PDB file of C-alpha atoms in Angstrom:
ATOM      1  CA  MET H   1     138.495 155.124  54.206  1.00 60.00           C
ATOM      2  CA  ILE H   2     136.232 158.168  54.455  1.00 68.00           C
ATOM      3  CA  ARG H   3     136.855 158.802  50.773  1.00 69.00           C
ATOM      4  CA  TYR H   4     135.477 155.355  49.930  1.00 68.00           C
ATOM      5  CA  CYS H   5     132.399 155.913  52.101  1.00 71.00           C
ATOM      6  CA  LYS H   6     131.708 159.208  50.323  1.00 75.00           C
ATOM      7  CA  ALA H   7     132.163 157.515  46.954  1.00 73.00           C
ATOM      8  CA  PHE H   8     129.760 154.747  48.040  1.00 73.00           C
ATOM      9  CA  ALA H   9     127.082 157.263  49.033  1.00 77.00           C
ATOM     10  CA  ILE H  10     127.399 159.397  45.911  1.00 80.00           C
ATOM     11  CA  ILE H  11     127.570 156.502  43.453  1.00 77.00           C
ATOM     12  CA  GLY H  12     124.743 154.710  45.262  1.00 75.00           C
ATOM     13  CA  ALA H  13     122.461 157.741  45.110  1.00 77.00           C
ATOM     14  CA  LEU H  14     123.228 158.334  41.431  1.00 78.00           C
ATOM     15  CA  ALA H  15     122.781 154.659  40.530  1.00 77.00           C
ATOM     16  CA  SER H  16     119.485 154.533  42.456  1.00 76.00           C
ATOM     17  CA  LEU H  17     118.229 157.616  40.639  1.00 74.00           C
ATOM     18  CA  LEU H  18     119.283 156.179  37.281  1.00 76.00           C
ATOM     19  CA  ILE H  19     117.619 152.813  37.941  1.00 74.00           C
ATOM     20  CA  PHE H  20     114.475 154.525  39.184  1.00 73.00           C
ATOM     21  CA  THR H  21     114.217 156.773  36.094  1.00 75.00           C
ATOM     22  CA  LEU H  22     114.740 153.802  33.798  1.00 74.00           C
ATOM     23  CA  GLU H  23     112.087 151.691  35.501  1.00 70.00           C
ATOM     24  CA  TYR H  24     109.846 154.617  36.603  1.00 68.00           C
ATOM     25  CA  HIS H  25     107.503 152.754  38.907  1.00 65.00           C
ATOM     26  CA  TRP H  26     106.708 154.420  42.228  1.00 65.00           C
ATOM     27  CA  ASN H  27     105.997 151.062  43.817  1.00 68.00           C
ATOM     28  CA  ASN H  28     109.551 149.941  42.919  1.00 71.00           C
ATOM     29  CA  LEU H  29     111.293 152.942  44.492  1.00 72.00           C
ATOM     30  CA  SER H  30     112.709 150.937  47.398  1.00 75.00           C
ATOM     31  CA  LEU H  31     113.841 148.218  45.006  1.00 76.00           C
ATOM     32  CA  SER H  32     115.588 150.831  42.829  1.00 73.00           C
ATOM     33  CA  ILE H  33     117.381 152.243  45.881  1.00 76.00           C
ATOM     34  CA  ALA H  34     118.454 148.758  46.956  1.00 77.00           C
ATOM     35  CA  LYS H  35     119.768 147.946  43.471  1.00 77.00           C
ATOM     36  CA  GLY H  36     121.641 151.252  43.224  1.00 76.00           C
ATOM     37  CA  PHE H  37     123.367 150.938  46.586  1.00 78.00           C
ATOM     38  CA  THR H  38     124.182 147.269  45.965  1.00 80.00           C
ATOM     39  CA  ALA H  39     125.868 148.162  42.674  1.00 78.00           C
ATOM     40  CA  SER H  40     127.679 151.024  44.420  1.00 79.00           C
ATOM     41  CA  PHE H  41     128.870 148.741  47.218  1.00 80.00           C
ATOM     42  CA  VAL H  42     130.270 146.224  44.736  1.00 82.00           C
ATOM     43  CA  LEU H  43     132.037 148.946  42.733  1.00 80.00           C
ATOM     44  CA  VAL H  44     133.574 150.690  45.760  1.00 79.00           C
ATOM     45  CA  LEU H  45     134.605 147.363  47.289  1.00 80.00           C
ATOM     46  CA  PHE H  46     136.324 146.407  44.031  1.00 83.00           C
ATOM     47  CA  VAL H  47     138.214 149.719  43.896  1.00 80.00           C
ATOM     48  CA  LEU H  48     139.212 149.481  47.570  1.00 79.00           C
ATOM     49  CA  VAL H  49     140.490 145.908  47.315  1.00 82.00           C
ATOM     50  CA  SER H  50     142.325 146.470  44.027  1.00 81.00           C
ATOM     51  CA  ASN H  51     143.969 149.616  45.440  1.00 76.00           C
ATOM     52  CA  ARG H  52     145.181 147.709  48.519  1.00 78.00           C
ATOM     53  CA  VAL H  53     146.425 144.737  46.472  1.00 81.00           C
ATOM     54  CA  VAL H  54     148.369 146.927  44.040  1.00 76.00           C
ATOM     55  CA  THR H  55     149.911 148.955  46.881  1.00 73.00           C
ATOM     56  CA  ARG H  56     151.041 145.838  48.749  1.00 77.00           C
ATOM     57  CA  LYS H  57     152.429 144.274  45.583  1.00 75.00           C
ATOM     58  CA  ILE H  58     154.446 147.391  44.784  1.00 70.00           C
ATOM     59  CA  ARG H  59     155.822 147.592  48.324  1.00 70.00           C
ATOM     60  CA  ARG H  60     156.702 143.878  48.441  1.00 76.00           C
ATOM     61  CA  GLN H  61     158.760 144.265  45.284  1.00 72.00           C
ATOM     62  CA  GLY H  62     160.736 147.019  46.975  1.00 67.00           C
ATOM     63  CA  TYR H  63     159.583 149.835  44.720  1.00 63.00           C
ATOM     64  CA  ASN H  64     158.982 153.241  46.136  1.00 62.00           C
ATOM     65  CA  GLU H  65     157.930 155.113  43.038  1.00 65.00           C
ATOM     66  CA  ILE H  66     155.766 157.681  44.782  1.00 75.00           C
ATOM     67  CA  PRO H  67     156.320 161.061  43.104  1.00 84.00           C
ATOM     68  CA  THR H  68     157.864 162.972  46.014  1.00 88.00           C
ATOM     69  CA  GLN H  69     158.995 166.570  45.689  1.00 91.00           C
ATOM     70  CA  ARG H  70     161.600 168.058  48.056  1.00 94.00           C
ATOM     71  CA  GLN H  71     163.271 171.415  48.319  1.00 94.00           C
ATOM     72  CA  SER H  72     165.382 173.078  50.982  1.00 94.00           C
ATOM     73  CA  LEU H  73     166.361 176.675  51.489  1.00 94.00           C
ATOM     74  CA  ILE H  74     168.165 178.783  54.052  1.00 93.00           C
ATOM     75  CA  VAL H  75     166.350 181.822  55.437  1.00 92.00           C
ATOM     76  CA  LYS H  76     167.504 184.575  57.767  1.00 92.00           C
ATOM     77  CA  ALA H  77     164.478 185.444  59.909  1.00 90.00           C
ATOM     78  CA  ASP H  78     163.192 185.028  63.415  1.00 89.00           C
ATOM     79  CA  ILE H  79     161.014 181.983  64.125  1.00 88.00           C
ATOM     80  CA  GLU H  80     157.759 183.910  64.592  1.00 89.00           C
ATOM     81  CA  ARG H  81     158.112 185.598  61.215  1.00 91.00           C
ATOM     82  CA  LEU H  82     158.938 182.236  59.682  1.00 90.00           C
ATOM     83  CA  TYR H  83     155.821 180.617  61.170  1.00 90.00           C
ATOM     84  CA  ARG H  84     153.656 183.466  59.845  1.00 91.00           C
ATOM     85  CA  ALA H  85     155.131 182.984  56.351  1.00 92.00           C
ATOM     86  CA  VAL H  86     154.494 179.235  56.484  1.00 91.00           C
ATOM     87  CA  ASP H  87     150.909 179.803  57.645  1.00 91.00           C
ATOM     88  CA  ARG H  88     150.368 182.268  54.796  1.00 92.00           C
ATOM     89  CA  ALA H  89     151.779 179.753  52.280  1.00 92.00           C
ATOM     90  CA  LEU H  90     149.538 176.968  53.602  1.00 92.00           C
ATOM     91  CA  ASP H  91     146.511 179.280  53.447  1.00 92.00           C
ATOM     92  CA  LEU H  92     147.270 179.948  49.766  1.00 91.00           C
ATOM     93  CA  LEU H  93     147.192 176.189  49.128  1.00 91.00           C
ATOM     94  CA  ASN H  94     143.867 175.756  50.983  1.00 89.00           C
ATOM     95  CA  THR H  95     145.216 173.086  53.286  1.00 89.00           C
ATOM     96  CA  LYS H  96     142.557 171.166  55.184  1.00 80.00           C
ATOM     97  CA  ARG H  97     144.303 170.211  58.390  1.00 73.00           C
ATOM     98  CA  ASN H  98     147.523 171.323  59.951  1.00 79.00           C
ATOM     99  CA  GLU H  99     149.530 169.674  62.674  1.00 84.00           C
ATOM    100  CA  ARG H 100     152.159 171.830  64.289  1.00 83.00           C
ATOM    101  CA  LYS H 101     154.842 170.614  66.661  1.00 83.00           C
ATOM    102  CA  SER H 102     156.466 173.848  67.768  1.00 75.00           C
ATOM    103  CA  SER H 103     158.961 172.048  69.997  1.00 80.00           C
ATOM    104  CA  GLU H 104     160.315 170.179  66.961  1.00 84.00           C
ATOM    105  CA  ASN H 105     159.726 173.030  64.458  1.00 88.00           C
ATOM    106  CA  TYR H 106     157.653 170.651  62.339  1.00 91.00           C
ATOM    107  CA  ILE H 107     154.436 171.331  60.398  1.00 92.00           C
ATOM    108  CA  PHE H 108     152.272 168.739  58.652  1.00 93.00           C
ATOM    109  CA  ALA H 109     149.471 169.774  56.285  1.00 93.00           C
ATOM    110  CA  HIS H 110     147.042 168.058  53.930  1.00 92.00           C
ATOM    111  CA  VAL H 111     145.949 169.461  50.564  1.00 91.00           C
ATOM    112  CA  GLY H 112     142.612 168.220  49.257  1.00 87.00           C
ATOM    113  CA  THR H 113     141.618 166.437  46.083  1.00 85.00           C
ATOM    114  CA  SER H 114     142.061 168.063  42.685  1.00 85.00           C
ATOM    115  CA  TRP H 115     141.949 166.804  39.130  1.00 85.00           C
ATOM    116  CA  LYS H 116     145.705 166.176  39.353  1.00 86.00           C
ATOM    117  CA  SER H 117     145.707 163.920  42.424  1.00 85.00           C
ATOM    118  CA  TYR H 118     143.671 162.571  45.330  1.00 86.00           C
ATOM    119  CA  GLY H 119     145.445 164.953  47.687  1.00 89.00           C
ATOM    120  CA  GLU H 120     148.920 165.539  49.061  1.00 92.00           C
ATOM    121  CA  ASN H 121     150.646 165.445  52.408  1.00 93.00           C
ATOM    122  CA  ILE H 122     153.031 168.330  52.991  1.00 95.00           C
ATOM    123  CA  GLU H 123     155.772 168.288  55.619  1.00 95.00           C
ATOM    124  CA  ILE H 124     157.759 171.366  56.581  1.00 94.00           C
ATOM    125  CA  LEU H 125     160.765 170.998  58.864  1.00 94.00           C
ATOM    126  CA  MET H 126     162.655 174.003  60.193  1.00 93.00           C
ATOM    127  CA  ARG H 127     166.149 173.445  61.556  1.00 93.00           C
ATOM    128  CA  GLU H 128     168.083 176.231  63.249  1.00 91.00           C
ATOM    129  CA  ILE H 129     171.568 176.747  61.825  1.00 92.00           C
ATOM    130  CA  SER H 130     172.542 179.788  63.883  1.00 90.00           C
ATOM    131  CA  ALA H 131     170.802 182.738  65.530  1.00 87.00           C
ATOM    132  CA  ASN H 132     167.956 183.802  63.204  1.00 87.00           C
ATOM    133  CA  GLU H 133     169.203 181.540  60.406  1.00 92.00           C
ATOM    134  CA  TRP H 134     167.072 178.532  59.512  1.00 93.00           C
ATOM    135  CA  GLU H 135     167.179 175.674  57.035  1.00 95.00           C
ATOM    136  CA  ILE H 136     163.666 174.951  55.763  1.00 94.00           C
ATOM    137  CA  SER H 137     162.873 171.588  54.162  1.00 96.00           C
ATOM    138  CA  VAL H 138     159.568 171.216  52.310  1.00 96.00           C
ATOM    139  CA  VAL H 139     158.339 167.777  51.179  1.00 95.00           C
ATOM    140  CA  SER H 140     155.150 167.010  49.224  1.00 95.00           C
ATOM    141  CA  ARG H 141     153.893 163.433  48.735  1.00 92.00           C
ATOM    142  CA  PRO H 142     150.644 162.090  47.261  1.00 91.00           C
ATOM    143  CA  LEU H 143     148.040 160.955  49.769  1.00 86.00           C
ATOM    144  CA  VAL H 144     147.352 157.666  47.967  1.00 81.00           C
ATOM    145  CA  PRO H 145     150.467 155.450  48.132  1.00 72.00           C
ATOM    146  CA  CYS H 146     150.063 153.843  44.695  1.00 71.00           C
ATOM    147  CA  THR H 147     149.949 157.182  42.847  1.00 78.00           C
ATOM    148  CA  MET H 148     152.303 156.995  39.893  1.00 76.00           C
ATOM    149  CA  PHE H 149     151.703 160.484  38.411  1.00 81.00           C
ATOM    150  CA  ASP H 150     150.747 163.668  40.198  1.00 85.00           C
ATOM    151  CA  TYR H 151     150.879 165.853  37.064  1.00 88.00           C
ATOM    152  CA  GLY H 152     153.211 168.334  38.762  1.00 90.00           C
ATOM    153  CA  LYS H 153     150.949 168.988  41.762  1.00 92.00           C
ATOM    154  CA  GLY H 154     153.680 168.163  44.280  1.00 92.00           C
ATOM    155  CA  PHE H 155     156.087 170.502  42.512  1.00 93.00           C
ATOM    156  CA  GLU H 156     153.466 173.280  42.538  1.00 94.00           C
ATOM    157  CA  ASN H 157     152.926 172.810  46.280  1.00 93.00           C
ATOM    158  CA  VAL H 158     156.622 172.946  47.103  1.00 94.00           C
ATOM    159  CA  ALA H 159     157.336 175.861  44.731  1.00 94.00           C
ATOM    160  CA  SER H 160     154.515 177.997  46.107  1.00 94.00           C
ATOM    161  CA  ILE H 161     155.516 177.354  49.738  1.00 94.00           C
ATOM    162  CA  VAL H 162     159.182 178.062  49.040  1.00 94.00           C
ATOM    163  CA  SER H 163     158.388 181.287  47.158  1.00 94.00           C
ATOM    164  CA  VAL H 164     156.294 182.644  50.053  1.00 93.00           C
ATOM    165  CA  ILE H 165     158.913 181.662  52.646  1.00 92.00           C
ATOM    166  CA  ARG H 166     161.725 183.150  50.556  1.00 90.00           C
ATOM    167  CA  ASP H 167     159.894 186.494  50.455  1.00 86.00           C
ATOM    168  CA  CYS H 168     159.515 186.732  54.241  1.00 76.00           C
TER     169      CYS H 168
END
């Protein structure tokens, strides 16, 4: 929802500026701002509603076509070294927020918007096989549920995390 509010503010400011430069009357500045933000509100509302409708329709039909990338690997290392490697991998991806549940050996991270996608959610689960031997599962999913193509961004996320963890 925050993404839509940001889009509303940016589009509204740009539309207001455009309307003001086209009309160029100082006494109509407030009217230009009102027109710009009204047009922005209508546009963002349309995008929000259409996104929700398409997502619900896809889910009702039973499709789950979200481009999800998964990879697992087995690593021989102690848990502290493993956590440092995961933190280093997430720093390389410029993750915005991390949630760590040390008791469950679970890490959740969010990668921001790029030209390839609106962002991705990354989940890393570490399961102990034996003493100092761990199975690491890395999953990357798009943030927006109706994303059909991520242009390989999920694969890049998983591959870069796995390569850093493998080198630890």
